[in-house]
Tab-separated table of C-alpha atoms in Angstrom:
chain	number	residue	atom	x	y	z
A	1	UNK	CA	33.667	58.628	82.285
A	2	UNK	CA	35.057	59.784	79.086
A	3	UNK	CA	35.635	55.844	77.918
A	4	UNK	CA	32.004	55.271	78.700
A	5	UNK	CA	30.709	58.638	76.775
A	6	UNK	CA	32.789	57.624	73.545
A	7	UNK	CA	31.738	53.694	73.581
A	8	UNK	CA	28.050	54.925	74.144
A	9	UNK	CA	28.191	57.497	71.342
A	10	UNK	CA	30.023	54.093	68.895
A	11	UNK	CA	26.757	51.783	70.403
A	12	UNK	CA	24.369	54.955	69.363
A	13	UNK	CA	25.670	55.038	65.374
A	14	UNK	CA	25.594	51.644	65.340
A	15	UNK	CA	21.571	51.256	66.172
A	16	UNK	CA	21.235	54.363	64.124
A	17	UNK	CA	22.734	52.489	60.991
A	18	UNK	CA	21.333	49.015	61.851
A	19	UNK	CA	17.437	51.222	62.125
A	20	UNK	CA	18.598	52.571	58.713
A	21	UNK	CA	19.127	49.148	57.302
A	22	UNK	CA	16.073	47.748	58.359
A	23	UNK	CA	13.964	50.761	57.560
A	24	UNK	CA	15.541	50.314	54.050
A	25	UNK	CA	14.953	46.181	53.752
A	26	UNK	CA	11.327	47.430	54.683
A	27	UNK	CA	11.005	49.777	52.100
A	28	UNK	CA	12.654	47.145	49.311
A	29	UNK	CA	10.003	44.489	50.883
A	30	UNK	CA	7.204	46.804	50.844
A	31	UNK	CA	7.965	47.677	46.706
A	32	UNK	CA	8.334	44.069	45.554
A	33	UNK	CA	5.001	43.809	47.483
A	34	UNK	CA	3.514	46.695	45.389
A	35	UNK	CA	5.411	44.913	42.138
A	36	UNK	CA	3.518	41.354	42.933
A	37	UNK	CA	0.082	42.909	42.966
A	38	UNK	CA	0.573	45.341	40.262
A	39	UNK	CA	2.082	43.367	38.052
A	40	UNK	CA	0.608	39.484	38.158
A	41	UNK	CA	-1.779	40.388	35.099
A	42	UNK	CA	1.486	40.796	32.952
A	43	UNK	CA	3.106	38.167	34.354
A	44	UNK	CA	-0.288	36.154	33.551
A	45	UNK	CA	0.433	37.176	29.608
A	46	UNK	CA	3.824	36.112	29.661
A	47	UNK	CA	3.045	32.756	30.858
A	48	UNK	CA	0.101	32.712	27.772
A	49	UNK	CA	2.889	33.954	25.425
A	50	UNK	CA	5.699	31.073	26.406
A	51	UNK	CA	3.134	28.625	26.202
A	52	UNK	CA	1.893	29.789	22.677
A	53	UNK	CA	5.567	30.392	21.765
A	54	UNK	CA	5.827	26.794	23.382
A	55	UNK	CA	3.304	25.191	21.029
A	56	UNK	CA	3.984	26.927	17.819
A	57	UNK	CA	7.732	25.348	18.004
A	58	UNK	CA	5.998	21.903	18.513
A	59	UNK	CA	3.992	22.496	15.512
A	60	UNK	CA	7.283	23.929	13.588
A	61	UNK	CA	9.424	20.753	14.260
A	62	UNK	CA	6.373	18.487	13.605
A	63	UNK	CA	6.127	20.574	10.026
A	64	UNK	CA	10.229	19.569	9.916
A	65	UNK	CA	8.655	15.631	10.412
A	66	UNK	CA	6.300	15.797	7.918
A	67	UNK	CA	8.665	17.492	5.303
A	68	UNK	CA	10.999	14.297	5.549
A	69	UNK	CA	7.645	12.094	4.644
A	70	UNK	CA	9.278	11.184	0.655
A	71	UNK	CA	12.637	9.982	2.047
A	72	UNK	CA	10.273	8.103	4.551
A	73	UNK	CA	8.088	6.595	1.901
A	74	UNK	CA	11.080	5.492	-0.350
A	75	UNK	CA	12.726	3.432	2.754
A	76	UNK	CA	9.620	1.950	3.674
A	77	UNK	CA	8.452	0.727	-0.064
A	78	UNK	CA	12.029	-0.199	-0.780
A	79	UNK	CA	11.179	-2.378	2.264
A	80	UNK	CA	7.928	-3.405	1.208
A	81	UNK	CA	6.535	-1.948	4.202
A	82	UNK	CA	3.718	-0.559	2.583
A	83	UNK	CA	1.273	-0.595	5.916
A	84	UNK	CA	4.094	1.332	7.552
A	85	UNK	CA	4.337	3.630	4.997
A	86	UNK	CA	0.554	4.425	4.455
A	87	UNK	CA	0.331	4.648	8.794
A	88	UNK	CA	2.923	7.239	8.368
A	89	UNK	CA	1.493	9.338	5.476
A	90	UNK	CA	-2.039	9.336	7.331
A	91	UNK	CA	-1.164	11.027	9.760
A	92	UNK	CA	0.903	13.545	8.557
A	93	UNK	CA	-1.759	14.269	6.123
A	94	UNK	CA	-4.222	14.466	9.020
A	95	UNK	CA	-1.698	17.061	10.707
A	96	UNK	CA	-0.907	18.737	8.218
A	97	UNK	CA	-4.790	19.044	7.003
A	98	UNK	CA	-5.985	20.087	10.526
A	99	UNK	CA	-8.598	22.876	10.140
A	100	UNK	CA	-6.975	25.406	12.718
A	101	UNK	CA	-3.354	25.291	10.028
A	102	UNK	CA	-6.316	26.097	7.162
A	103	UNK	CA	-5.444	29.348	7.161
A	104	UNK	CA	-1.496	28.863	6.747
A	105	UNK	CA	-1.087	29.710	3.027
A	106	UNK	CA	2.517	28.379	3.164
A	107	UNK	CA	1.710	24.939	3.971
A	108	UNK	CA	-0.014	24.909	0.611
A	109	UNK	CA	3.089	23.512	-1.151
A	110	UNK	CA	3.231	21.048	1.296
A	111	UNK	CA	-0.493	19.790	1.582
A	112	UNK	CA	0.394	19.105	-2.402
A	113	UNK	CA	3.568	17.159	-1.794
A	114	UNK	CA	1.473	14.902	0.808
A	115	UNK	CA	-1.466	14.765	-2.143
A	116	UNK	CA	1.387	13.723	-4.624
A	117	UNK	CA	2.884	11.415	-2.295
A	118	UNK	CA	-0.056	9.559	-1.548
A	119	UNK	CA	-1.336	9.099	-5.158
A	120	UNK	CA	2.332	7.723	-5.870
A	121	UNK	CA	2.266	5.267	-2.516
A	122	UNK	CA	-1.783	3.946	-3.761
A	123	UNK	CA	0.241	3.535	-7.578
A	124	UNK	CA	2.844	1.586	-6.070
A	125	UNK	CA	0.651	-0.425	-4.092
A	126	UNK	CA	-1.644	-1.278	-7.033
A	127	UNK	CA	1.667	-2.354	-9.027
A	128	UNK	CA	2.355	-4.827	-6.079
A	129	UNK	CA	-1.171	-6.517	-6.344
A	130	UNK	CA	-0.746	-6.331	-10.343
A	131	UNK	CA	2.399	-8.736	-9.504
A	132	UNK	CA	1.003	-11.278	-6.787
A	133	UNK	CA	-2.436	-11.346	-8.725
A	134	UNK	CA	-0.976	-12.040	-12.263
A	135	UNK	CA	1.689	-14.078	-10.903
A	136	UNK	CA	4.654	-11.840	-12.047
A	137	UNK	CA	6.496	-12.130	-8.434
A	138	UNK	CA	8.707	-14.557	-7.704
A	139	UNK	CA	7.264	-15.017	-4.316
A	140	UNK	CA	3.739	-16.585	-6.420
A	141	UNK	CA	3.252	-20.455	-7.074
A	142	UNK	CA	3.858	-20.607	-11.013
A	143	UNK	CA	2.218	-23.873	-11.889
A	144	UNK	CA	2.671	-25.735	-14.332
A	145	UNK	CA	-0.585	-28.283	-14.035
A	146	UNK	CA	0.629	-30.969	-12.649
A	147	UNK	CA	-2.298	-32.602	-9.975
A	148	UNK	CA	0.209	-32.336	-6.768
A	149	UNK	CA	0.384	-28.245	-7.072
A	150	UNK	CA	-3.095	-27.560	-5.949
A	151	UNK	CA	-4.316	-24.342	-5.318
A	152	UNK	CA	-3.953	-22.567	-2.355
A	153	UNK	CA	-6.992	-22.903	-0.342
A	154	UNK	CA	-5.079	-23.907	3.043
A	155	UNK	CA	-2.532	-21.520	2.534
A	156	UNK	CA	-5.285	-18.624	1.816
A	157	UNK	CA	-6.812	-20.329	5.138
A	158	UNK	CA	-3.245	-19.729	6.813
A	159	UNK	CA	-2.538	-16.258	5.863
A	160	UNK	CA	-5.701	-15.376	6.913
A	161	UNK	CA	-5.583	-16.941	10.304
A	162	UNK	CA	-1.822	-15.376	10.606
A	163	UNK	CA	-0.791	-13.029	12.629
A	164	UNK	CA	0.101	-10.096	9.841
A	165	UNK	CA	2.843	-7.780	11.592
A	166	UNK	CA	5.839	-5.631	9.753
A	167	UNK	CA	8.553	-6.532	11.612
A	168	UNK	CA	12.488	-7.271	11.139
A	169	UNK	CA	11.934	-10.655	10.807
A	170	UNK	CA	14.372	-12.910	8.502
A	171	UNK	CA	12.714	-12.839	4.791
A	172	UNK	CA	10.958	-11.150	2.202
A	173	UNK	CA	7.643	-9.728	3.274
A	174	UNK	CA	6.342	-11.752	-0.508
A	175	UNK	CA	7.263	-14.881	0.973
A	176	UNK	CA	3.848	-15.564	2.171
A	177	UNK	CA	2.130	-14.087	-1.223
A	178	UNK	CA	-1.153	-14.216	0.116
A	179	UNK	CA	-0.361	-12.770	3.480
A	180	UNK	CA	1.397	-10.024	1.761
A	181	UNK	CA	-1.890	-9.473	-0.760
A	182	UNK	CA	-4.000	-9.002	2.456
A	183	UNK	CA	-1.043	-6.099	3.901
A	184	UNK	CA	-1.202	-4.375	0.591
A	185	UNK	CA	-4.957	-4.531	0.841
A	186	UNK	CA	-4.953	-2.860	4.461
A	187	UNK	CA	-2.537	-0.445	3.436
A	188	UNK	CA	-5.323	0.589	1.000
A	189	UNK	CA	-8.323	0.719	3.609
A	190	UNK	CA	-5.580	2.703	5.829
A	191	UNK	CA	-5.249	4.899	3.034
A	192	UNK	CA	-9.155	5.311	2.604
A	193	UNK	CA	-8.679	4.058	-1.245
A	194	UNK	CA	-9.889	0.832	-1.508
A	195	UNK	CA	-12.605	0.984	-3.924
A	196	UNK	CA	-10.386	3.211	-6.029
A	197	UNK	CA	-8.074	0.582	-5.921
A	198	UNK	CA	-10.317	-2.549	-7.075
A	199	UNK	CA	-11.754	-0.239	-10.045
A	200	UNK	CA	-7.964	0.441	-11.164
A	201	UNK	CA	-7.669	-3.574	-11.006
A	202	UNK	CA	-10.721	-3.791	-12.639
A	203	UNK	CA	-9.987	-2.078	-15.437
A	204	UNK	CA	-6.557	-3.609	-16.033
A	205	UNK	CA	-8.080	-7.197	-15.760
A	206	UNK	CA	-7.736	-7.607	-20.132
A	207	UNK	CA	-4.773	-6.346	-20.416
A	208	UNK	CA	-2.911	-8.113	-17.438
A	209	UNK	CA	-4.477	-11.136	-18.813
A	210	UNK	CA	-3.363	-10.929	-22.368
A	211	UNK	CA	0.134	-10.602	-20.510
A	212	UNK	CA	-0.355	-13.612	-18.721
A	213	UNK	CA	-0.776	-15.517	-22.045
A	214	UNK	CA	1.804	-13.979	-24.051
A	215	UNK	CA	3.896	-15.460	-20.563
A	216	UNK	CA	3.350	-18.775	-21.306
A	217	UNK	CA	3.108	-18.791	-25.115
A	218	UNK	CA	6.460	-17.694	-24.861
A	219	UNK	CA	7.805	-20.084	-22.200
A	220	UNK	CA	5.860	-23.278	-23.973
A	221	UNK	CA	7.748	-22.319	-26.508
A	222	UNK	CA	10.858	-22.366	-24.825
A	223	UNK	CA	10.133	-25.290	-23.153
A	224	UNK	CA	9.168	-27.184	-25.832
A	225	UNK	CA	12.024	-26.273	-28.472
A	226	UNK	CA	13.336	-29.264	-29.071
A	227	UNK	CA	10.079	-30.663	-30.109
A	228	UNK	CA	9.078	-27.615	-31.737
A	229	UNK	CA	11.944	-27.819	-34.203
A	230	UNK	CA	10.835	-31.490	-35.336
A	231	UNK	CA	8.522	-30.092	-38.633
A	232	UNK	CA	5.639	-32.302	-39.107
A	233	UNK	CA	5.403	-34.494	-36.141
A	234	UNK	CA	2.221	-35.117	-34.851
A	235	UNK	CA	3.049	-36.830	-32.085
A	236	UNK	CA	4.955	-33.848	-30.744
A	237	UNK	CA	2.606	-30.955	-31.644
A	238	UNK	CA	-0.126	-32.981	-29.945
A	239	UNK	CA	2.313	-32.852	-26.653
A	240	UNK	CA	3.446	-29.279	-27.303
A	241	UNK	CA	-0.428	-28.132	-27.403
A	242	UNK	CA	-1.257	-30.119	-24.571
A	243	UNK	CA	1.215	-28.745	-22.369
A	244	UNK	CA	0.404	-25.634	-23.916
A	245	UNK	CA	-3.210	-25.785	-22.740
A	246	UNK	CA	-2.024	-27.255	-19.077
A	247	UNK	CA	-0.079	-24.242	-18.066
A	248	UNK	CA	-2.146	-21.514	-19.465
A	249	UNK	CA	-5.030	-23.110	-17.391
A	250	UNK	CA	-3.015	-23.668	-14.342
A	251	UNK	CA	-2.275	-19.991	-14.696
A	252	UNK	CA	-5.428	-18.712	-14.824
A	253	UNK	CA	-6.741	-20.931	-12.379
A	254	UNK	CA	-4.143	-19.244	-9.965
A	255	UNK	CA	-4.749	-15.915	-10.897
A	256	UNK	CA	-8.822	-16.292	-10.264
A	257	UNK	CA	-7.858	-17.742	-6.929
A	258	UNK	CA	-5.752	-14.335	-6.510
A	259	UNK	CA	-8.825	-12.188	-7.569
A	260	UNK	CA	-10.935	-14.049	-5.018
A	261	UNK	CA	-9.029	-13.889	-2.272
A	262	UNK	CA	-9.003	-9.570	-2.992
A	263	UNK	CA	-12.282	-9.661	-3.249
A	264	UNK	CA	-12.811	-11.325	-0.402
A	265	UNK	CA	-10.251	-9.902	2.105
A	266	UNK	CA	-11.626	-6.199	0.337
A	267	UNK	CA	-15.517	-7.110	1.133
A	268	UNK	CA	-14.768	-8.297	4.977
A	269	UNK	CA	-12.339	-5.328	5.345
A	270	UNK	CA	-13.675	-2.464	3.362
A	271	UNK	CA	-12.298	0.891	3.959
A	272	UNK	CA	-11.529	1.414	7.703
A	273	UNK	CA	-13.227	4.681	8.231
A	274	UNK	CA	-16.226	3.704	6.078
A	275	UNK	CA	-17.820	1.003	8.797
A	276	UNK	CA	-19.539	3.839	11.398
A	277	UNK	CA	-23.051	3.817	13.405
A	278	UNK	CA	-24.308	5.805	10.632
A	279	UNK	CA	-23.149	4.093	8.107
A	280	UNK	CA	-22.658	0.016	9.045
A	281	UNK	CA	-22.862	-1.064	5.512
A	282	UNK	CA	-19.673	-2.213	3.610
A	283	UNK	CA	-18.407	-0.514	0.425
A	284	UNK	CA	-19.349	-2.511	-3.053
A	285	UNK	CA	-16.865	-4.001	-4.965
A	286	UNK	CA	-15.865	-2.850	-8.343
A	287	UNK	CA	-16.084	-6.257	-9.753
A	288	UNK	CA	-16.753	-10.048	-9.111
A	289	UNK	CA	-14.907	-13.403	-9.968
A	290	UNK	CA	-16.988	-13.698	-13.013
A	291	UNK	CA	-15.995	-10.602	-14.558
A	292	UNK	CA	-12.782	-11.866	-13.839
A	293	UNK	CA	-13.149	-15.335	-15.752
A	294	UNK	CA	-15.450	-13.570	-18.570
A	295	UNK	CA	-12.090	-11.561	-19.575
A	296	UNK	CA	-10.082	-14.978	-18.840
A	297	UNK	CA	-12.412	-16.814	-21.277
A	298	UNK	CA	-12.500	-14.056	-24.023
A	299	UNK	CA	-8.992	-13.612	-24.335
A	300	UNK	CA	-8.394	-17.625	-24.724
A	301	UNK	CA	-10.909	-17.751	-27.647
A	302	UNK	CA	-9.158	-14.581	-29.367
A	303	UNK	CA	-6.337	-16.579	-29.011
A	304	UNK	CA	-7.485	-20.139	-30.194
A	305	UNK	CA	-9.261	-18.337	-33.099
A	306	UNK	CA	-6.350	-15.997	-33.996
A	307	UNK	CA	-4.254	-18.660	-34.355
A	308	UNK	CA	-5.050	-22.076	-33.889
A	309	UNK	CA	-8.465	-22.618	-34.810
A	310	UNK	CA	-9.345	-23.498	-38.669
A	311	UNK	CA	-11.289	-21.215	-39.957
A	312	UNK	CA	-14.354	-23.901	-40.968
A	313	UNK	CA	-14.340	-23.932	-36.814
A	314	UNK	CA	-14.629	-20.157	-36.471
A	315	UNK	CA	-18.307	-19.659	-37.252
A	316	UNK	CA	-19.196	-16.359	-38.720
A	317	UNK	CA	-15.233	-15.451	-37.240
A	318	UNK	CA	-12.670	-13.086	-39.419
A	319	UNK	CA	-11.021	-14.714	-41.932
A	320	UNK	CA	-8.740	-11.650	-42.921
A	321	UNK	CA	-5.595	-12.847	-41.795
A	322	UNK	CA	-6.110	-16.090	-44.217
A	323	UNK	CA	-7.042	-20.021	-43.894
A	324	UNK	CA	-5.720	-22.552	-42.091
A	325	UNK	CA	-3.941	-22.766	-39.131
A	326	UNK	CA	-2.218	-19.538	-37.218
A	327	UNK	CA	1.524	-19.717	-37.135
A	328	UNK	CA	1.906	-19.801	-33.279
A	329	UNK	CA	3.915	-23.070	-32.592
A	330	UNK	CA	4.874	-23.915	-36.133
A	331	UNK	CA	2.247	-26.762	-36.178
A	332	UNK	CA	0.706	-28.360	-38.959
A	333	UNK	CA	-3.522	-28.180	-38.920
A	334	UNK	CA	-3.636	-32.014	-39.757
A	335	UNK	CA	-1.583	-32.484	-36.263
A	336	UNK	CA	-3.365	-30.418	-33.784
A	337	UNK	CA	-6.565	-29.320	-35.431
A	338	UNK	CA	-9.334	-31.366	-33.843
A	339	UNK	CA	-7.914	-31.380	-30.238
A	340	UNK	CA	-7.687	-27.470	-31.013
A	341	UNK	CA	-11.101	-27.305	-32.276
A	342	UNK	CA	-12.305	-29.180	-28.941
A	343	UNK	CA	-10.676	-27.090	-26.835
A	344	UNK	CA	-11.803	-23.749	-28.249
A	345	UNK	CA	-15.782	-25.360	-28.306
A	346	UNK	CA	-15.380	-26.277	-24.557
A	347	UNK	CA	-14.184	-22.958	-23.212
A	348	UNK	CA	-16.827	-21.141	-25.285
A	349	UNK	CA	-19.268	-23.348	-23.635
């Protein structure tokens, strides 16, 4: 009897402390109940806060991105990846422009960077058509006159019809001038400057010209040395002039060809955003081929008439830098001067 009182009194403390455990679990449940309900609004604001904490650390590493843009721009125009480069500056401009970063006064420096950057890329890009255009890359057909270097109508034709794509391929970008003219001339659209872009070209046209000339005086001259150095001969200053007049023509024959094909790729293209619902027009062009051969033309006859051309054949022209023949190839008026009289009447007609 005893045996059964003290294992009944061990079962009794037992359900007494397993009641108190339970009662206790209860409780614990019955608080984290009350702690659910009571608190979900905060817990609501927390999950507001790590998603705005979430999105302002996106926007602070793409700020990192679009600091890097220069070192960007430098390896891509080192490249001549000039449509990769303007992509790239778009739309870190458009990021970094976005109306809700407005009122972030300490993206101002960088919003002038970008500014900076981009009038440097549409400089750079200008320079490049400057080169193709006036036939200062290597890349460009330099011709020399002779009737089996045509002009490049099929291979204008080609380029166009070309698939135009930046890629790792073997070669130069230039090696296809004329498809590289047209990537430099979406890089502008891409960059929204196209028309600023063809006045710039516009307004260089005389002096990239008068370049041009100065070229091939200068390599006539070395071409032709040996003749140049025989003093009096007709025969040979007739040659000289000729092949003088063969080249320079060639020359600007190729460069009008250039201008066309800008103007023409720039008129079907046009800036990108410009062509909307509202407005399905296409931006004007700064200039046109004939401005182009107007400032060809003019800078010829300054030429002819500042130093080849007798002054009886310059009608009404200056005469201040004195009669006769100019010393530009060392030639002898008797020689040259009525096949340089012909010339100079023919391209002022």
């Amino acid at each position: 009897f005893n045996d059964s009182i003290l294992t009944f009194s061990g079962l009794q403390e037992r359900i007494q402390d397993a009641s108190g455990s339970v009662n206790s679990v209860k409780g614990g449940l019955q608080r984290v109940r009350r702690m659910i309900l009571e608190e979900r609004g905060s817990l609501d604001q927390l999950y507001a806060k790590s998603t705005q904490l979430g999105a302002i650390v996106a926007i602070l590493k793409r700020l990192e991105e679009a600091k890097r843009i220069r070192e960007e721009l430098a390896t891509y125009t080192k490249e001549k990846r000039f449509l990769t480069a303007a992509g790239k500056l778009v739309e870190d401009m458009q990021f970094v422009f976005d109306p809700q970063l407005t009122p972030i006064e300490a993206l101002s420096g960088l919003r002038q960077q970008l500014e900076s950057d981009k009038a440097e890329l549409l400089q750079r890009i200008i320079d490049e058509l400057h080169s193709h255009i006036y036939l200062k890359s290597p890349y460009c057909e330099r011709r020399m006159g002779d009737d089996d270097i045509r002009p490049g109508r099929q291979r204008i034709r080609r380029a166009r019809k070309a698939r135009r794509t930046e890629s790792d391929d073997e070669g130069s970008p230039e090696a296809d001038s004329f498809a590289y003219v047209e990537m430099l001339l979406e890089s502008l659209a891409t960059l929204e400057s196209t028309s600023t872009a063809l006045q710039e070209i516009k307004s260089a046209i005389s002096r990239e010209l008068s370049r041009l000339i100065d070229g091939v005086v200068a390599e006539v001259e070395e071409r032709n040395r040996a003749l140049l150095s025989k003093a009096g001969a007709g025969e040979a200053d007739s040659e000289v002039l000729h092949d003088f007049a063969r080249i320079l023509f060639a020359r600007i024959e190729a460069v009008l060809e250039y201008h066309e094909y800008v103007l023409d790729v720039a008129g079907h293209g046009g800036e990108r955003n410009s062509l909307t619902p509202q407005s399905p027009t296409r931006p004007s062009l700064a200039y046109t081929l004939s401005d182009v051969w107007e400032a060809a033309k003019t800078e010829v006859l300054a030429l002819l008439r500042d130093y080849l051309v007798t002054d009886d054949a310059q009608a009404g022209a200056d005469t201040a830098h004195g009669a006769g023949m100019r010393d530009l190839f060392h030639m002898e008026r008797g020689n040259v001067g009525g096949m340089v009289e012909t010339l100079y009447a023919q391209v002022e007609a």
